[in-house]
Short mmCIF file of C-alpha atoms in Angstrom, two decimals:
data_model
loop_
_atom_site.label_atom_id
_atom_site.label_comp_id
_atom_site.label_asym_id
_atom_site.label_seq_id
_atom_site.Cartn_x
_atom_site.Cartn_y
_atom_site.Cartn_z
CA MET A 1 -1.34 -21.66 -10.93
CA ALA A 2 -2.10 -20.84 -14.56
CA SER A 3 -5.59 -19.64 -13.71
CA TYR A 4 -4.11 -17.57 -10.87
CA ILE A 5 -1.79 -15.80 -13.29
CA LEU A 6 -4.55 -15.15 -15.81
CA VAL A 7 -6.75 -13.60 -13.12
CA MET A 8 -4.02 -11.52 -11.50
CA TYR A 9 -2.26 -10.37 -14.66
CA GLY A 10 -4.94 -10.61 -17.32
CA ALA A 11 -4.73 -6.86 -17.83
CA MET A 12 -1.31 -7.34 -19.42
CA TYR A 13 -0.86 -7.97 -23.10
CA VAL A 14 -2.16 -11.40 -24.07
CA TYR A 15 1.27 -12.45 -25.33
CA GLU A 16 2.98 -11.76 -22.01
CA THR A 17 0.20 -13.52 -20.08
CA LEU A 18 0.53 -16.66 -22.20
CA VAL A 19 4.30 -16.62 -21.83
CA LEU A 20 3.86 -16.50 -18.06
CA VAL A 21 1.53 -19.49 -18.11
CA MET A 22 4.00 -21.51 -20.18
CA LEU A 23 6.94 -20.54 -17.99
CA VAL A 24 5.19 -21.56 -14.81
CA ALA A 25 3.95 -24.79 -16.42
CA ASP A 26 7.56 -25.66 -17.34
CA ALA A 27 8.60 -25.06 -13.74
CA ARG A 28 5.67 -26.97 -12.18
CA PRO A 29 7.79 -29.75 -10.58
CA LEU A 30 9.87 -27.14 -8.76
CA LEU A 31 6.85 -25.02 -7.88
CA ALA A 32 5.34 -27.95 -6.00
CA ARG A 33 7.67 -26.90 -3.18
CA PRO A 34 6.39 -23.52 -1.89
CA SER A 35 9.86 -22.42 -0.84
CA ALA A 36 11.04 -22.79 -4.43
CA ILE A 37 8.43 -20.48 -5.93
CA PRO A 38 10.20 -17.15 -5.32
CA ASP A 39 13.69 -18.34 -6.32
CA THR A 40 12.50 -20.12 -9.45
CA LEU A 41 10.42 -17.24 -10.75
CA TRP A 42 12.96 -14.68 -9.62
CA ASN A 43 15.75 -16.28 -11.60
CA THR A 44 13.50 -16.72 -14.63
CA ALA A 45 12.49 -13.06 -14.45
CA PHE A 46 16.06 -12.04 -15.20
CA SER A 47 16.38 -14.16 -18.29
CA ASP A 48 17.64 -12.06 -21.19
CA ARG A 49 15.07 -13.67 -23.51
CA LEU A 50 12.15 -12.00 -21.70
CA ASP A 51 10.74 -8.58 -22.39
CA THR A 52 10.28 -6.00 -19.61
CA ALA A 53 6.55 -6.54 -19.08
CA THR A 54 6.98 -10.29 -18.65
CA SER A 55 9.93 -9.89 -16.29
CA SER A 56 7.98 -7.42 -14.18
CA ALA A 57 4.99 -9.75 -13.95
CA LEU A 58 7.18 -12.67 -12.92
CA MET A 59 8.70 -10.55 -10.17
CA LYS A 60 5.22 -9.66 -8.93
CA ILE A 61 4.27 -13.33 -8.74
CA ALA A 62 7.50 -14.14 -6.90
CA LEU A 63 6.78 -11.36 -4.42
CA ASP A 64 3.29 -12.76 -3.80
CA HIS A 65 4.85 -16.03 -2.61
CA TRP A 66 7.88 -14.60 -0.83
CA GLN A 67 8.53 -14.80 2.87
CA PHE A 68 9.62 -11.22 3.52
CA GLU A 69 12.59 -11.80 5.78
CA ARG A 70 15.76 -9.77 5.96
CA ASP A 71 17.92 -12.70 4.82
CA SER A 72 15.73 -13.18 1.73
CA VAL A 73 15.91 -9.50 0.86
CA ASN A 74 19.68 -9.39 1.30
CA LYS A 75 19.98 -12.50 -0.86
CA HIS A 76 18.06 -11.06 -3.82
CA VAL A 77 18.92 -7.35 -3.70
CA PRO A 78 22.32 -7.77 -5.44
CA PHE A 79 20.56 -9.30 -8.46
CA LEU A 80 18.09 -6.43 -8.54
CA LEU A 81 20.78 -3.79 -8.27
CA GLN A 82 22.86 -5.46 -10.97
CA ARG A 83 19.89 -5.62 -13.31
CA CYS A 84 18.94 -2.05 -12.44
CA GLU A 85 22.37 -0.79 -13.47
CA ALA A 86 22.21 -2.79 -16.70
CA TYR A 87 18.87 -1.21 -17.59
CA ARG A 88 20.19 2.21 -16.62
CA ASP A 89 23.27 1.76 -18.86
CA HIS A 90 20.95 0.94 -21.77
CA GLY A 91 18.71 3.93 -21.07
CA ASP A 92 15.73 1.73 -20.23
CA GLU A 93 14.14 4.07 -17.69
CA ARG A 94 10.87 2.17 -17.50
CA SER A 95 12.63 -1.00 -16.36
CA VAL A 96 14.74 0.97 -13.90
CA PHE A 97 11.52 2.41 -12.50
CA HIS A 98 10.02 -1.06 -11.97
CA LEU A 99 13.13 -2.29 -10.18
CA GLU A 100 13.47 0.82 -8.00
CA PHE A 101 9.85 0.41 -6.95
CA THR A 102 10.43 -3.28 -6.20
CA LEU A 103 13.47 -2.43 -4.08
CA GLY A 104 11.48 0.15 -2.16
CA THR A 105 8.77 -2.43 -1.52
CA LEU A 106 11.23 -5.09 -0.34
CA TYR A 107 12.98 -2.78 2.10
CA LYS A 108 9.62 -1.58 3.39
CA GLN A 109 8.62 -5.18 4.12
CA VAL A 110 11.67 -5.67 6.35
CA ASN A 111 11.21 -2.25 8.00
CA ASP A 112 14.35 -0.69 6.54
CA ALA A 113 12.83 2.78 6.16
CA PRO A 114 15.95 4.69 4.95
CA LYS A 115 16.62 2.31 2.06
CA SER A 116 12.93 1.98 1.25
CA ILE A 117 12.54 5.77 1.06
CA GLN A 118 15.67 6.02 -1.09
CA HIS A 119 14.37 3.62 -3.72
CA PHE A 120 10.81 4.92 -3.62
CA PHE A 121 12.07 8.45 -4.30
CA ALA A 122 14.14 7.14 -7.21
CA ALA A 123 11.04 5.37 -8.56
CA LEU A 124 8.95 8.50 -8.01
CA SER A 125 11.33 10.65 -10.01
CA LEU A 126 11.24 8.22 -12.93
CA ALA A 127 7.47 7.74 -12.79
CA ASP A 128 7.05 11.51 -12.92
CA LYS A 129 9.44 11.78 -15.87
CA LEU A 130 7.63 8.96 -17.69
CA GLU A 131 4.29 10.65 -16.93
CA GLU A 132 2.96 7.54 -15.20
CA VAL A 133 0.49 9.54 -13.12
CA GLU A 134 -1.14 6.59 -11.35
CA ASP A 135 2.26 5.20 -10.37
CA VAL A 136 3.19 8.64 -9.04
CA ALA A 137 0.06 8.56 -6.87
CA LEU A 138 0.84 5.04 -5.66
CA ILE A 139 4.43 5.87 -4.73
CA ASN A 140 3.37 9.05 -2.96
CA MET A 141 1.10 6.85 -0.84
CA GLU A 142 3.93 4.43 -0.07
CA ILE A 143 6.25 7.24 0.99
CA GLY A 144 3.48 8.78 3.08
CA LEU A 145 2.95 5.46 4.89
CA ILE A 146 6.63 5.20 5.75
CA TYR A 147 6.66 8.73 7.15
CA TYR A 148 3.45 7.93 9.05
CA MET A 149 5.07 4.87 10.66
CA GLN A 150 8.01 7.08 11.63
CA ALA A 151 5.59 9.54 13.30
CA SER A 152 6.64 12.19 10.80
CA TRP A 153 3.06 13.41 10.48
CA GLU A 154 3.64 16.61 8.49
CA ARG A 155 5.63 14.81 5.83
CA ALA A 156 3.09 12.00 5.74
CA ILE A 157 0.26 14.48 5.14
CA THR A 158 2.16 16.07 2.26
CA PHE A 159 2.49 12.77 0.40
CA PHE A 160 -0.99 11.53 1.28
CA ARG A 161 -2.43 14.75 -0.18
CA ARG A 162 -0.44 14.35 -3.38
CA SER A 163 -1.77 10.83 -3.78
CA LEU A 164 -5.30 11.95 -2.88
CA SER A 165 -5.25 14.61 -5.58
CA PHE A 166 -4.91 12.00 -8.32
CA TYR A 167 -7.61 9.64 -7.04
CA GLU A 168 -10.05 12.50 -6.56
CA SER A 169 -9.37 13.63 -10.12
CA VAL A 170 -10.32 10.21 -11.51
CA GLY A 171 -13.32 9.78 -9.21
CA ASP A 172 -11.91 6.82 -7.27
CA THR A 173 -13.96 7.17 -4.08
CA ARG A 174 -12.58 4.14 -2.26
CA ARG A 175 -8.92 5.08 -2.58
CA SER A 176 -9.70 8.76 -1.97
CA THR A 177 -11.43 7.85 1.29
CA VAL A 178 -8.46 5.80 2.49
CA ARG A 179 -6.14 8.74 1.92
CA ARG A 180 -8.47 11.24 3.56
CA TYR A 181 -8.67 8.93 6.57
CA LEU A 182 -4.88 8.76 6.86
CA ILE A 183 -4.66 12.55 6.58
CA ALA A 184 -7.26 12.89 9.35
CA LEU A 185 -5.34 10.47 11.59
CA SER A 186 -2.13 12.41 10.98
CA LEU A 187 -3.87 15.68 11.85
CA ASN A 188 -5.15 14.12 15.08
CA ASN A 189 -1.60 13.12 15.94
CA LEU A 190 -0.57 16.75 15.44
CA ASP A 191 -3.44 17.92 17.71
CA ARG A 192 -4.96 19.76 14.74
CA TYR A 193 -8.47 18.64 15.59
CA THR A 194 -10.36 21.47 13.89
CA GLU A 195 -8.82 20.29 10.60
CA SER A 196 -9.36 16.58 11.17
CA LEU A 197 -12.98 16.86 12.34
CA PRO A 198 -14.56 17.67 8.94
CA LEU A 199 -12.67 14.77 7.37
CA PHE A 200 -13.71 12.28 10.04
CA ARG A 201 -17.33 13.42 9.95
CA SER A 202 -17.50 13.07 6.19
CA ILE A 203 -15.88 9.62 6.17
CA TYR A 204 -18.00 8.44 9.10
CA ARG A 205 -21.21 9.40 7.28
CA GLN A 206 -19.97 7.67 4.16
CA TYR A 207 -19.34 4.36 5.95
CA GLU A 208 -22.57 4.71 7.93
CA GLU A 209 -24.59 5.07 4.73
CA ALA A 210 -22.75 2.15 3.15
CA GLY A 211 -23.26 -0.06 6.22
CA ASN A 212 -19.52 -0.78 6.37
CA ILE A 213 -19.30 -1.71 10.06
CA PRO A 214 -15.52 -2.41 10.37
CA ARG A 215 -14.64 0.91 8.69
CA LEU A 216 -17.37 2.71 10.63
CA LEU A 217 -15.88 1.57 13.94
CA GLU A 218 -12.38 2.51 12.80
CA THR A 219 -13.41 5.97 11.65
CA GLY A 220 -15.71 6.52 14.62
CA THR A 221 -12.81 6.06 17.00
CA GLY A 222 -10.84 8.75 15.18
CA LEU A 223 -13.89 11.02 15.11
CA ALA A 224 -14.49 10.62 18.86
CA ASN A 225 -10.82 11.33 19.59
CA ALA A 226 -10.95 14.45 17.43
CA LEU A 227 -14.09 15.68 19.21
CA ARG A 228 -12.51 15.06 22.58
CA GLY A 229 -9.32 16.82 21.53
CA ALA A 230 -11.32 19.78 20.24
CA GLY A 231 -12.98 20.16 23.64
CA GLN A 232 -16.36 18.77 22.55
CA ALA A 233 -16.56 16.20 25.34
CA ASP A 234 -20.33 15.67 25.16
CA SER A 235 -20.25 15.00 21.43
CA ALA A 236 -17.29 12.68 21.88
CA GLU A 237 -19.14 10.69 24.54
CA ARG A 238 -22.17 10.31 22.28
CA VAL A 239 -19.97 8.89 19.54
CA TYR A 240 -18.22 6.54 21.99
CA LEU A 241 -21.59 5.25 23.21
CA GLN A 242 -22.76 4.74 19.63
CA LEU A 243 -19.55 2.85 18.85
CA LEU A 244 -20.00 0.74 21.97
CA GLU A 245 -23.49 -0.30 20.90
CA ILE A 246 -22.39 -1.13 17.34
CA ALA A 247 -19.29 -2.99 18.55
CA ARG A 248 -21.28 -5.14 20.96
CA LYS A 249 -23.83 -6.03 18.28
CA ASN A 250 -21.01 -7.04 15.96
CA ASN A 251 -18.86 -8.75 18.59
CA ASP A 252 -15.97 -6.32 18.14
CA GLN A 253 -14.25 -6.67 21.52
CA ARG A 254 -11.40 -4.29 20.79
CA THR A 255 -13.59 -1.33 19.87
CA ALA A 256 -16.06 -2.16 22.67
CA PHE A 257 -13.26 -2.06 25.24
CA TYR A 258 -11.85 1.18 23.83
CA ALA A 259 -15.26 2.86 23.74
CA THR A 260 -16.06 1.68 27.28
CA VAL A 261 -12.84 3.19 28.64
CA TYR A 262 -13.63 6.63 27.20
CA ALA A 263 -17.41 6.58 27.58
CA GLY A 264 -17.15 5.60 31.24
#
């Protein structure tokens, strides 16, 4: 467990990391029972003797081990809300931000979109005020995903693009590609194929050059759908046949079936 913490949270200040190791070591008998991990760490996270960074890290570890069920969320939310108000009363906006983001994440895990959106927007406002630009990009992505799952494609695109803007500015190709892909999928769902096609083509070439077969098959399906929707049936069929060949070679039954249906 100690090595796990050092790997996962080594980017924190050394002091906080060592405190985490000692705290978990003290709780080792309890932590031997997996079901006790979240409750033990969760309660420790709210100890008044801990600083904000340490509390936040403990909450992250608890979340890693948590079974995300509605009863668990309902059990712990009152503690979070109580702590959130205490931090707010003391003007500790950074801690309020961390808790609002955690609440948004918890409600997302149990598919409570309205409450998740509410807390993510609260976290977004604070992250923006605190000039935490990477957190702003992350929360924009989370909000975009919720809107995507609700089939609110236009709203999803808006937040995906905001998140994309940051990752493009810092040259993060991997995260930029994920966001461009989600934008392309959303455009497909809106029947805006002329807009999605350039995105799909670019991403498809990128994964093809990298030899990333799972992502290539994923993107290729979107590309073929966009071509078909744009009235380019012959081009779509060529892509489907290419996907079918790749899927068979890599034993991807799902993509092979899908490609077979559309390729004929």
